[in-house]
Short mmCIF file of C-alpha atoms in Angstrom, two decimals:
data_model
loop_
_atom_site.label_atom_id
_atom_site.label_comp_id
_atom_site.label_asym_id
_atom_site.label_seq_id
_atom_site.Cartn_x
_atom_site.Cartn_y
_atom_site.Cartn_z
CA MET A 1 0.00 0.00 0.00
CA ARG A 2 1.37 3.35 -0.87
CA PRO A 3 0.05 6.79 -1.64
CA LEU A 4 -0.28 7.77 -5.29
CA ASP A 5 2.46 9.73 -6.89
CA GLU A 6 1.82 12.90 -8.88
CA SER A 7 1.10 11.43 -12.27
CA GLU A 8 -1.16 8.78 -10.78
CA THR A 9 -3.06 11.35 -8.71
CA THR A 10 -3.62 13.52 -11.77
CA GLN A 11 -5.02 10.58 -13.66
CA VAL A 12 -7.41 9.62 -10.87
CA PHE A 13 -8.58 13.17 -10.31
CA GLU A 14 -9.14 13.75 -13.98
CA LYS A 15 -11.30 10.67 -14.29
CA LEU A 16 -13.31 11.66 -11.23
CA PHE A 17 -13.59 15.22 -12.47
CA LYS A 18 -15.36 14.03 -15.59
CA PHE A 19 -18.23 12.84 -13.43
CA THR A 20 -18.25 15.26 -10.53
CA GLY A 21 -16.95 18.54 -11.89
CA ASN A 22 -16.28 21.02 -9.13
CA ASN A 23 -17.72 18.65 -6.55
CA LEU A 24 -14.39 16.90 -6.69
CA LYS A 25 -13.42 19.19 -3.87
CA ASN A 26 -16.05 17.55 -1.70
CA ILE A 27 -14.64 14.13 -2.42
CA VAL A 28 -11.04 15.03 -1.72
CA GLU A 29 -11.61 17.24 1.27
CA SER A 30 -14.59 15.69 2.94
CA PRO A 31 -14.16 15.12 6.68
CA SER A 32 -14.48 11.55 7.81
CA HIS A 33 -15.99 10.75 11.15
CA GLU A 34 -14.75 7.21 11.33
CA GLY A 35 -12.47 6.05 14.05
CA PRO A 36 -12.30 6.92 17.71
CA ASP A 37 -10.49 10.24 17.28
CA GLN A 38 -12.47 13.32 18.06
CA THR A 39 -11.18 15.53 15.26
CA PRO A 40 -12.36 14.19 11.92
CA GLY A 41 -9.57 13.36 9.51
CA ARG A 42 -9.81 13.44 5.74
CA TYR A 43 -10.19 10.78 3.13
CA CYS A 44 -7.14 9.77 1.17
CA PHE A 45 -6.29 7.61 -1.79
CA ARG A 46 -4.03 4.62 -1.49
CA LEU A 47 -2.65 2.29 -4.11
CA HIS A 48 -2.47 -1.41 -3.36
CA LYS A 49 -1.74 -3.99 -6.06
CA ASN A 50 -2.72 -1.58 -8.83
CA ARG A 51 -6.07 -0.83 -7.25
CA VAL A 52 -6.93 2.59 -5.92
CA TYR A 53 -8.78 2.75 -2.62
CA TYR A 54 -10.60 5.69 -1.06
CA VAL A 55 -9.96 5.35 2.68
CA SER A 56 -10.29 7.50 5.73
CA GLU A 57 -7.11 8.48 7.50
CA SER A 58 -7.84 6.57 10.67
CA LEU A 59 -8.40 3.38 8.71
CA VAL A 60 -5.18 3.82 6.79
CA LYS A 61 -3.19 4.13 9.95
CA ARG A 62 -4.60 0.92 11.30
CA ALA A 63 -4.20 -0.90 8.03
CA THR A 64 -0.44 -0.46 8.15
CA ASN A 65 -0.39 -3.20 10.73
CA ILE A 66 -1.36 -5.82 8.17
CA LYS A 67 1.28 -7.43 5.99
CA ARG A 68 1.25 -6.47 2.36
CA GLU A 69 0.58 -10.01 1.14
CA ASN A 70 -2.25 -10.47 3.58
CA LEU A 71 -3.99 -7.19 2.85
CA VAL A 72 -6.81 -7.77 0.39
CA ALA A 73 -8.62 -4.45 0.28
CA LEU A 74 -9.31 -1.43 2.42
CA GLY A 75 -11.89 1.31 2.35
CA THR A 76 -13.68 1.66 -0.98
CA ASN A 77 -12.08 0.48 -4.17
CA ILE A 78 -12.73 3.16 -6.75
CA GLY A 79 -10.71 1.95 -9.67
CA LYS A 80 -7.64 0.22 -10.93
CA PHE A 81 -4.59 0.90 -13.05
CA THR A 82 -4.17 -1.28 -16.08
CA LYS A 83 -0.93 -2.91 -17.16
CA SER A 84 -0.20 -0.01 -19.49
CA GLY A 85 -0.70 2.55 -16.75
CA LYS A 86 -4.18 3.80 -17.60
CA PHE A 87 -6.76 4.33 -14.88
CA HIS A 88 -10.29 2.87 -15.10
CA LEU A 89 -13.11 3.53 -12.66
CA THR A 90 -14.88 0.43 -11.37
CA ILE A 91 -18.42 -0.05 -10.18
CA GLN A 92 -17.47 0.25 -6.53
CA ALA A 93 -16.97 3.95 -7.06
CA LEU A 94 -20.68 4.33 -7.75
CA ASN A 95 -21.68 5.52 -4.29
CA LEU A 96 -19.02 8.18 -4.30
CA LEU A 97 -19.90 9.36 -7.78
CA ALA A 98 -23.63 9.31 -7.26
CA ALA A 99 -23.36 11.56 -4.22
CA ASN A 100 -21.35 14.14 -6.13
CA ALA A 101 -22.52 13.74 -9.68
CA LYS A 102 -22.85 16.76 -11.89
CA HIS A 103 -24.76 15.14 -14.76
CA LYS A 104 -27.49 12.63 -14.12
CA VAL A 105 -29.72 10.49 -16.26
CA TRP A 106 -32.88 8.76 -15.11
CA LEU A 107 -34.07 5.57 -16.75
CA LYS A 108 -37.58 4.36 -17.34
CA PRO A 109 -38.47 1.20 -15.43
CA THR A 110 -38.70 -0.78 -18.65
CA SER A 111 -35.11 -0.18 -19.65
CA GLU A 112 -33.60 -0.58 -16.19
CA MET A 113 -33.11 -4.31 -16.67
CA SER A 114 -31.51 -3.80 -20.05
CA PHE A 115 -28.98 -1.46 -18.56
CA LEU A 116 -28.26 -3.79 -15.67
CA TYR A 117 -27.56 -6.60 -18.09
CA GLY A 118 -24.81 -4.52 -19.62
CA ASN A 119 -26.40 -2.74 -22.55
CA ASP A 120 -26.05 0.92 -23.38
CA VAL A 121 -28.89 3.36 -22.86
CA ILE A 122 -30.97 4.24 -25.89
CA LYS A 123 -33.12 7.30 -26.16
CA GLY A 124 -36.29 5.26 -25.85
CA GLY A 125 -35.32 4.25 -22.34
CA LEU A 126 -34.48 7.73 -21.15
CA GLY A 127 -36.72 9.21 -18.49
CA ARG A 128 -35.10 12.47 -17.44
CA ILE A 129 -31.80 14.05 -18.22
CA THR A 130 -30.04 17.04 -16.68
CA ASP A 131 -29.47 20.05 -18.87
CA ASN A 132 -26.19 21.29 -20.30
CA ILE A 133 -24.54 17.94 -20.73
CA ASN A 134 -21.79 18.08 -23.36
CA ALA A 135 -20.89 15.12 -25.49
CA TYR A 136 -18.48 12.65 -23.86
CA ASP A 137 -19.16 13.91 -20.36
CA GLY A 138 -19.31 11.54 -17.44
CA VAL A 139 -22.88 10.70 -16.48
CA VAL A 140 -24.38 8.75 -13.56
CA VAL A 141 -27.41 6.62 -14.33
CA PHE A 142 -30.31 6.45 -11.87
CA SER A 143 -33.63 4.70 -11.86
CA MET A 144 -36.82 6.73 -11.51
CA SER A 145 -36.78 6.04 -7.76
CA ASP A 146 -33.33 7.68 -7.51
CA VAL A 147 -31.43 4.47 -6.99
CA ALA A 148 -28.00 4.66 -8.58
CA LEU A 149 -27.62 1.99 -11.22
CA GLY A 150 -24.27 2.74 -12.79
CA PHE A 151 -22.33 5.28 -14.77
CA GLY A 152 -21.13 5.93 -18.29
CA ILE A 153 -20.22 8.45 -20.91
CA ALA A 154 -22.78 10.66 -22.61
CA ALA A 155 -22.74 9.95 -26.32
CA LYS A 156 -24.46 13.19 -27.26
CA SER A 157 -25.20 16.51 -25.63
CA THR A 158 -28.62 17.22 -24.17
CA GLN A 159 -29.71 19.26 -27.18
CA ASP A 160 -28.77 16.52 -29.62
CA CYS A 161 -30.52 13.97 -27.45
CA ARG A 162 -33.79 15.75 -27.93
CA LYS A 163 -33.45 15.74 -31.69
CA MET A 164 -32.35 12.12 -31.95
CA ASP A 165 -34.51 9.21 -33.11
CA PRO A 166 -35.69 6.86 -30.33
CA ASN A 167 -33.19 4.12 -31.08
CA GLY A 168 -30.08 6.22 -30.83
CA LEU A 169 -27.42 5.75 -28.17
CA VAL A 170 -27.52 8.23 -25.35
CA VAL A 171 -25.18 6.82 -22.74
CA ILE A 172 -22.29 4.45 -23.33
CA ARG A 173 -22.26 2.21 -20.29
CA GLN A 174 -19.01 1.97 -18.34
CA ALA A 175 -20.14 0.21 -15.18
CA ASP A 176 -23.42 -0.98 -13.73
CA THR A 177 -24.52 -2.72 -10.53
CA GLY A 178 -25.21 -5.92 -12.46
CA GLU A 179 -21.44 -6.36 -12.54
CA TYR A 180 -21.52 -7.43 -8.93
CA LEU A 181 -23.11 -10.63 -10.16
CA ARG A 182 -21.45 -10.96 -13.53
CA ASN A 183 -17.84 -10.18 -12.68
CA GLN A 184 -17.65 -11.45 -9.13
CA GLU A 185 -14.07 -12.66 -9.54
CA ASP A 186 -12.70 -9.43 -10.94
CA LEU A 187 -13.85 -7.21 -8.13
CA MET B 1 62.28 -0.55 -76.76
CA GLY B 2 61.22 2.30 -74.60
CA ASP B 3 57.50 2.02 -75.10
CA ASP B 4 56.86 3.21 -71.54
CA ASP B 5 57.63 6.74 -72.49
CA GLN B 6 56.67 7.12 -76.08
CA GLN B 7 57.30 10.35 -77.86
CA HIS B 8 54.13 10.09 -79.78
CA GLY B 9 53.43 13.21 -81.65
CA GLY B 10 55.38 15.22 -79.12
CA TYR B 11 53.42 13.91 -76.12
CA GLN B 12 54.93 12.03 -73.23
CA ILE B 13 52.75 9.01 -72.53
CA ASP B 14 52.95 7.21 -69.18
CA LEU B 15 51.04 3.98 -69.67
CA GLY B 16 51.58 2.80 -66.10
CA ASN B 17 49.45 5.70 -64.87
CA LEU B 18 47.39 5.91 -68.12
CA THR B 19 48.33 9.54 -68.58
CA ALA B 20 49.73 11.69 -71.31
CA PHE B 21 51.53 15.02 -70.94
CA ASP B 22 52.03 17.68 -73.56
CA PRO B 23 55.07 19.66 -72.44
CA HIS B 24 55.10 21.94 -75.49
CA HIS B 25 51.57 23.30 -75.26
CA GLN B 26 51.08 27.05 -75.38
CA PHE B 27 47.95 29.07 -75.66
CA SER B 28 48.27 31.02 -78.91
CA SER B 29 45.87 33.55 -77.50
CA VAL B 30 44.24 33.26 -74.10
CA PRO B 31 40.51 33.06 -74.72
CA ASP B 32 38.35 35.67 -73.02
CA SER B 33 35.51 33.72 -71.55
CA ARG B 34 35.75 30.72 -69.29
CA GLU B 35 33.58 28.63 -71.58
CA ASP B 36 35.88 29.18 -74.54
CA LEU B 37 38.86 28.24 -72.44
CA VAL B 38 37.11 25.09 -71.32
CA LYS B 39 36.26 24.19 -74.90
CA GLU B 40 39.81 24.61 -76.05
CA CYS B 41 41.18 22.55 -73.21
CA ILE B 42 38.73 19.76 -73.90
CA ALA B 43 39.63 19.75 -77.57
CA HIS B 44 43.32 19.45 -76.77
CA GLY B 45 42.62 16.85 -74.11
CA THR B 46 40.87 14.62 -76.61
CA LYS B 47 44.03 14.58 -78.71
CA LEU B 48 46.04 13.45 -75.71
CA ILE B 49 43.53 10.76 -74.83
CA GLN B 50 43.65 9.55 -78.41
CA ALA B 51 47.41 9.20 -78.08
CA VAL B 52 46.99 7.14 -74.90
CA ALA B 53 44.45 4.90 -76.58
CA ASP B 54 46.74 4.35 -79.57
CA ALA B 55 49.62 3.40 -77.30
CA LEU B 56 47.37 1.06 -75.32
CA PHE B 57 46.27 -0.80 -78.42
CA ASN B 58 49.81 -1.09 -79.60
CA LEU B 59 50.75 -3.12 -76.55
CA PRO B 60 50.85 -6.94 -76.92
CA SER B 61 47.49 -8.29 -75.79
CA THR B 62 46.17 -11.67 -74.71
CA GLU B 63 42.74 -12.88 -75.71
CA ASP B 64 40.07 -13.40 -73.08
CA ALA B 65 36.35 -14.10 -73.02
CA SER B 66 35.48 -10.44 -72.49
CA GLY B 67 38.09 -9.07 -74.93
CA PRO B 68 41.83 -8.42 -75.27
CA ILE B 69 43.70 -8.00 -71.99
CA VAL B 70 46.81 -5.87 -71.73
CA SER B 71 49.21 -5.75 -68.82
CA LEU B 72 50.32 -2.20 -68.24
CA PRO B 73 54.00 -1.42 -67.87
CA PRO B 74 55.22 0.12 -64.63
CA PRO B 75 54.64 3.89 -64.42
CA SER B 76 57.41 6.21 -65.49
CA THR B 77 56.40 9.48 -63.83
CA LYS B 78 58.08 9.93 -60.50
CA LEU B 79 55.52 11.02 -57.94
CA PRO B 80 56.71 12.68 -54.72
CA ARG B 81 56.72 10.77 -51.43
CA GLU B 82 53.57 10.88 -49.38
CA LYS B 83 55.26 10.46 -46.01
CA PRO B 84 58.76 11.56 -45.01
CA LEU B 85 61.66 9.15 -45.28
CA PRO B 86 61.84 6.73 -42.37
CA LYS B 87 64.55 7.54 -39.89
CA PRO B 88 67.33 5.01 -39.46
CA LYS B 89 66.67 3.04 -36.32
CA PRO B 90 69.37 2.99 -33.64
CA PRO B 91 71.21 -0.33 -33.16
CA THR B 92 69.75 -2.62 -30.52
CA LYS B 93 71.68 -3.69 -27.44
CA TRP B 94 72.64 -6.99 -29.03
CA GLU B 95 73.73 -5.32 -32.23
CA VAL B 96 76.02 -3.02 -30.30
CA PHE B 97 77.49 -5.98 -28.41
CA ALA B 98 77.87 -8.08 -31.54
CA LYS B 99 79.69 -5.29 -33.35
CA LYS B 100 82.02 -4.78 -30.43
CA LYS B 101 82.85 -8.46 -30.18
CA GLY B 102 82.90 -9.00 -33.89
CA ILE B 103 80.17 -11.67 -33.83
CA GLN B 104 78.82 -12.54 -37.25
CA ASN B 105 75.20 -13.43 -37.78
CA ARG B 106 74.95 -17.02 -38.99
CA LYS B 107 71.93 -18.26 -40.85
CA LYS B 108 70.19 -21.14 -39.06
CA ASP B 109 68.35 -24.04 -40.67
CA LYS B 110 64.78 -24.82 -39.93
CA LEU B 111 65.42 -28.52 -39.48
CA VAL B 112 67.97 -29.89 -37.06
CA TYR B 113 69.12 -33.47 -36.71
CA ASP B 114 68.10 -34.92 -33.39
CA GLU B 115 70.62 -37.49 -32.07
CA GLN B 116 68.27 -39.19 -29.67
CA THR B 117 65.49 -39.98 -32.05
CA SER B 118 67.90 -39.89 -35.04
CA SER B 119 65.45 -37.90 -37.09
CA TRP B 120 65.17 -34.42 -38.42
CA LYS B 121 63.14 -32.22 -36.13
CA ARG B 122 62.31 -28.57 -36.44
CA ARG B 123 64.26 -26.03 -34.48
CA HIS B 124 61.24 -24.13 -33.07
CA GLY B 125 57.63 -25.07 -32.53
CA TYR B 126 55.76 -28.37 -32.13
CA ASP B 127 57.94 -31.40 -31.50
CA ARG B 128 61.13 -29.37 -31.45
CA VAL B 129 64.67 -30.51 -30.96
CA ASN B 130 65.74 -29.61 -27.45
CA ASP B 131 62.37 -29.21 -25.81
CA ASP B 132 62.67 -28.50 -22.12
CA ASN B 133 59.50 -30.39 -21.19
CA ASP B 134 60.66 -33.65 -22.80
CA ILE B 135 63.52 -34.39 -20.44
CA PRO B 136 62.45 -37.36 -18.31
CA ILE B 137 65.44 -37.67 -15.98
CA ILE B 138 67.85 -35.07 -14.72
CA GLU B 139 70.92 -36.54 -13.05
CA ALA B 140 71.85 -34.99 -9.76
CA LYS B 141 75.19 -33.27 -9.59
CA MET B 142 77.40 -32.87 -6.56
CA THR B 143 76.66 -29.18 -6.46
CA ASP B 144 72.91 -29.74 -6.18
CA GLU B 145 71.26 -29.18 -2.80
CA PRO B 146 68.81 -31.82 -1.63
CA GLY B 147 65.20 -30.65 -1.67
CA VAL B 148 65.59 -28.50 -4.75
CA ASP B 149 63.36 -29.52 -7.63
CA PRO B 150 65.56 -29.43 -10.78
CA PHE B 151 62.57 -29.29 -13.11
CA ALA B 152 61.13 -26.32 -11.32
CA LYS B 153 64.55 -24.76 -11.34
CA ARG B 154 64.82 -25.12 -15.09
CA ARG B 155 61.38 -23.62 -15.55
CA SER B 156 62.15 -20.60 -13.39
CA GLU B 157 65.46 -20.06 -15.17
CA LYS B 158 63.70 -20.09 -18.51
CA LYS B 159 61.15 -17.63 -17.21
CA GLN B 160 63.94 -15.35 -16.07
CA ARG B 161 65.57 -15.50 -19.47
CA VAL B 162 62.28 -14.65 -21.16
CA ASP B 163 61.71 -11.71 -18.86
CA LYS B 164 65.18 -10.39 -19.50
CA GLN B 165 64.60 -10.59 -23.20
CA GLU B 166 61.31 -8.71 -22.88
CA LYS B 167 63.07 -6.01 -20.93
CA ASN B 168 65.73 -5.67 -23.58
CA CYS B 169 63.13 -5.54 -26.30
CA LEU B 170 61.30 -2.76 -24.51
CA HIS B 171 64.53 -0.87 -24.01
CA ASN B 172 65.34 -1.09 -27.69
CA LEU B 173 61.91 0.22 -28.63
CA LYS B 174 62.31 3.09 -26.23
CA GLU B 175 65.62 4.01 -27.78
CA ALA B 176 64.07 3.88 -31.20
CA SER B 177 61.10 5.99 -30.18
CA LYS B 178 63.46 8.62 -28.77
CA VAL B 179 64.95 9.07 -32.21
CA GLY B 180 61.55 8.76 -33.83
CA ALA B 181 62.24 5.51 -35.63
CA LEU B 182 59.60 3.23 -34.11
CA PRO B 183 58.38 0.46 -36.42
CA SER B 184 54.95 1.43 -37.78
CA HIS B 185 52.93 -1.36 -36.22
CA VAL B 186 54.22 -0.49 -32.78
CA GLN B 187 53.55 3.16 -33.41
CA LEU B 188 49.93 2.53 -34.28
CA ALA B 189 49.51 0.44 -31.16
CA ALA B 190 51.07 3.03 -28.92
CA THR B 191 48.41 5.69 -29.05
CA ALA B 192 50.12 7.66 -26.35
CA LEU B 193 52.86 8.66 -28.78
CA PRO B 194 52.10 11.17 -31.50
CA ILE B 195 52.29 9.94 -35.10
CA THR B 196 55.12 11.45 -37.10
CA GLY B 197 54.00 14.54 -38.83
CA THR B 198 51.09 15.39 -36.53
CA GLN B 199 51.42 17.45 -33.43
CA ALA B 200 48.62 15.79 -31.45
CA ALA B 201 49.42 16.17 -27.75
CA PRO B 202 48.44 13.32 -25.44
CA ARG B 203 45.12 14.16 -23.70
CA LYS B 204 45.23 14.09 -19.90
CA VAL B 205 42.27 12.15 -18.47
CA SER B 206 40.71 13.73 -15.39
CA LYS B 207 39.83 11.89 -12.19
CA ASP B 208 36.10 12.23 -12.75
CA GLU B 209 36.35 10.90 -16.26
CA LEU B 210 38.34 7.93 -15.07
CA GLN B 211 35.85 7.22 -12.31
CA ASN B 212 33.00 7.45 -14.74
CA VAL B 213 34.63 5.11 -17.20
CA ALA B 214 35.64 2.70 -14.47
CA GLY B 215 32.06 2.63 -13.21
CA MET B 216 30.73 1.95 -16.68
CA ALA B 217 33.24 -0.83 -17.19
CA ALA B 218 32.43 -2.38 -13.83
CA THR B 219 28.70 -2.55 -14.51
CA SER B 220 29.01 -3.82 -18.04
CA THR B 221 29.00 -7.48 -17.06
CA ALA B 222 26.17 -9.96 -17.42
CA SER B 223 24.87 -9.35 -13.91
CA GLY B 224 25.48 -5.63 -13.80
CA GLY B 225 28.71 -5.93 -11.84
CA LYS B 226 26.97 -6.97 -8.63
CA PHE B 227 28.92 -10.12 -7.91
CA ASP B 228 32.40 -9.09 -9.01
CA LYS B 229 35.15 -9.08 -6.42
CA LYS B 230 36.01 -5.54 -5.46
CA LEU B 231 39.59 -4.37 -5.50
CA ALA B 232 41.11 -2.90 -2.37
CA GLY B 233 40.04 0.69 -2.06
CA GLU B 234 37.23 0.48 -4.65
CA LYS B 235 34.13 2.23 -3.47
CA PRO B 236 30.78 0.45 -3.63
CA PRO B 237 28.50 1.41 -6.53
CA LYS B 238 26.57 4.59 -6.00
CA HIS B 239 23.02 3.36 -6.60
CA ASP B 240 20.87 2.80 -3.53
CA LYS B 241 18.33 0.03 -3.44
CA LYS B 242 15.42 2.36 -4.00
CA TYR B 243 14.82 3.39 -7.56
CA ARG B 244 11.66 5.42 -6.99
CA LYS B 245 10.71 7.64 -4.12
CA PHE B 246 7.19 7.56 -2.78
CA LEU B 247 5.47 9.66 -0.16
CA PRO B 248 5.20 7.96 3.23
CA VAL B 249 2.13 5.81 3.67
CA VAL B 250 1.10 7.19 7.00
CA GLU B 251 2.40 10.37 8.46
CA GLY B 252 1.18 11.39 11.84
CA SER B 253 -2.30 9.96 11.96
CA GLY B 254 -3.16 9.19 8.38
CA MET B 255 -2.48 11.74 5.68
CA GLY B 256 0.74 13.67 5.86
CA SER B 257 1.24 17.28 5.00
CA LEU B 258 3.20 16.43 1.89
CA GLU B 259 0.45 14.28 0.55
CA LYS B 260 -2.14 16.92 1.38
CA GLN B 261 -0.10 19.49 -0.44
CA GLN B 262 0.31 17.31 -3.47
CA SER B 263 -3.33 16.40 -3.78
CA ASP B 264 -4.43 19.98 -3.21
CA LYS B 265 -2.05 21.24 -5.82
CA ILE B 266 -3.32 18.78 -8.38
CA LEU B 267 -6.92 19.51 -7.44
CA ASN B 268 -6.48 23.23 -7.88
CA LYS B 269 -4.70 22.80 -11.17
CA LEU B 270 -7.50 20.64 -12.45
CA MET B 271 -10.24 22.95 -11.28
CA SER B 272 -8.68 26.07 -12.64
CA LYS B 273 -8.00 24.39 -15.95
CA ASN B 274 -11.63 23.46 -16.34
CA SER B 275 -13.34 26.45 -14.83
CA HIS B 276 -14.99 28.70 -17.39
CA GLU B 277 -14.68 31.88 -15.38
CA ILE B 278 -11.73 33.40 -17.09
CA PHE B 279 -11.71 36.63 -15.10
CA ASN B 280 -10.92 37.26 -11.46
CA VAL B 281 -14.22 38.25 -9.80
CA GLY B 282 -12.67 40.15 -6.91
CA LYS B 283 -10.52 42.21 -9.22
CA ALA B 284 -13.47 43.00 -11.45
CA VAL B 285 -15.49 44.25 -8.49
CA ASP B 286 -12.65 46.50 -7.34
CA MET B 287 -12.21 47.93 -10.77
CA TYR B 288 -15.92 48.63 -11.02
CA ASN B 289 -15.93 50.41 -7.66
CA ALA B 290 -12.94 52.54 -8.57
CA LYS B 291 -14.53 53.48 -11.84
CA SER B 292 -17.80 54.53 -10.21
CA ASP B 293 -15.92 56.62 -7.61
CA LYS B 294 -14.00 58.40 -10.31
CA LYS B 295 -17.18 59.12 -12.20
CA ARG B 296 -18.83 60.63 -9.13
CA ARG B 297 -15.85 62.84 -8.43
CA ASN B 298 -15.79 64.12 -11.98
CA GLN B 299 -19.46 64.99 -11.78
CA GLN B 300 -18.96 67.07 -8.65
CA GLY B 301 -16.02 68.85 -10.21
CA LYS B 302 -18.03 69.78 -13.24
CA SER B 303 -20.95 71.05 -11.26
CA SER B 304 -18.78 73.46 -9.16
CA SER B 305 -17.06 74.95 -12.20
CA THR B 306 -20.28 76.23 -13.87
CA SER B 307 -21.44 79.78 -12.97
CA SER B 308 -23.96 80.28 -10.33
CA LYS B 309 -26.41 81.77 -12.83
CA LEU B 310 -26.72 78.50 -14.72
CA LYS B 311 -27.09 76.55 -11.58
CA VAL B 312 -30.43 75.15 -10.73
CA LYS B 313 -32.16 77.48 -8.41
CA ASN B 314 -32.35 75.85 -5.08
CA SER B 315 -35.61 76.44 -3.40
CA PRO B 316 -35.08 76.20 0.37
CA TYR B 317 -38.38 74.42 0.76
CA LYS B 318 -37.56 71.57 -1.55
CA ASN B 319 -35.88 68.42 -0.55
CA LYS B 320 -32.32 68.43 -1.68
CA PRO B 321 -31.14 64.86 -1.76
CA THR B 322 -28.52 65.64 -4.43
CA LYS B 323 -26.70 68.08 -2.26
CA LYS B 324 -26.53 65.56 0.51
CA SER B 325 -24.95 62.98 -1.72
CA SER B 326 -22.47 65.47 -3.10
CA THR B 327 -21.37 66.39 0.39
CA LYS B 328 -20.98 62.73 1.08
CA GLY B 329 -18.74 62.39 -1.91
CA LYS B 330 -16.67 65.39 -0.89
CA SER B 331 -16.11 64.09 2.58
CA LYS B 332 -14.73 60.92 1.03
#
């Protein structure tokens, strides 16, 4: 386990920024009330076996007592670095992103299942969509009852979405909660 | 027969170098332009080449598959030396001794008759005549001490003789190099000495350079020089075990100040890069305030300069909010 170095931190922050925008500040500087200490510490990012974890300070301190080989995970896994050094967000980051998302998309109940099976969102399944989304922005997908289902990349801006035909792609899926069942081994 | 140097039409032809010279050529009138001069020279040159070709075909030729072959005679023009004459080398130590004693150099045969095997063996090399290693028994003399190995003694004596010879050889070369008469193959090998004719001074290598080169040489083994025996006084290689430096995992109680700084720096960079407010809001507000103050001050100035006749008649019964504000401005 080690903290991220500069280039790695920039990569992680940039990926998060795509989804949260200026709310990134909340993620990085949010006080954490875990642990027995009175003064709340902050959350920090740690790298362990190419996976990036979002942990509170108190937890990190205690986790140093575990051997590196025996440590499996700590805090929340938000993503991992690939063999060629690129950073990908995984589904476990959903809670964090959903709380601080800048662009949201709500799905109709009929197309929820399709999304959870791993398909992209088409315009016909779109319920609501926040304004001023640009193309290729990060977007968090919710159901109509405001349950976070996953996240992805907006294929078109909000204006274009309105003009599109009902079978066009709106959101390219990157991760969904169905992955907890499909890719149990990878997580 | 003198066909090397044929006087063919007044030209001197040197077939060894395939050239022809016209020693009697004069320009009747020097042409004005360069092109005319070139033309004339080419015209005359063709005549000379024709002479060379004639001479070539006059030589006795042998037939070959690709045509007649002629062997050219040796060249007749004497070209100057490229390098200076070699200096006479000084006599070696043996030569001096031999001259003093009057020893003549006798030619030796390659094969020598060996009495023991009654056959002709070579003098030097494989299976030679008086090979030191072939002696099976050495008889002990009265002068020999017990405990001395005669074979080992012979070997050491030979080694001594060889070393002495090497020393003499080196001394002779040094004497020769003093005069400047080193044999060329030795000169090329000895890069420390300047080659005759050039004035290249030997370059002094600095301590840092030597250290650098020594380090490079030490690590250029199959395992990076890790397992080589170190000489006495050789310092260990400079590289520490760590090749990358990371921030400490836990500093104090969780996140350290360094890490906080780093993440904040990156956060700010990212935010400012993507924020669409290009102007500084605080500065804009200040500028606006200053501008409005200036405007108000100018207005008061203008109003005081006009004559009292043109001024608006102030009725004492009316409310005068303007005057109040102007006084406010003046007090500022």
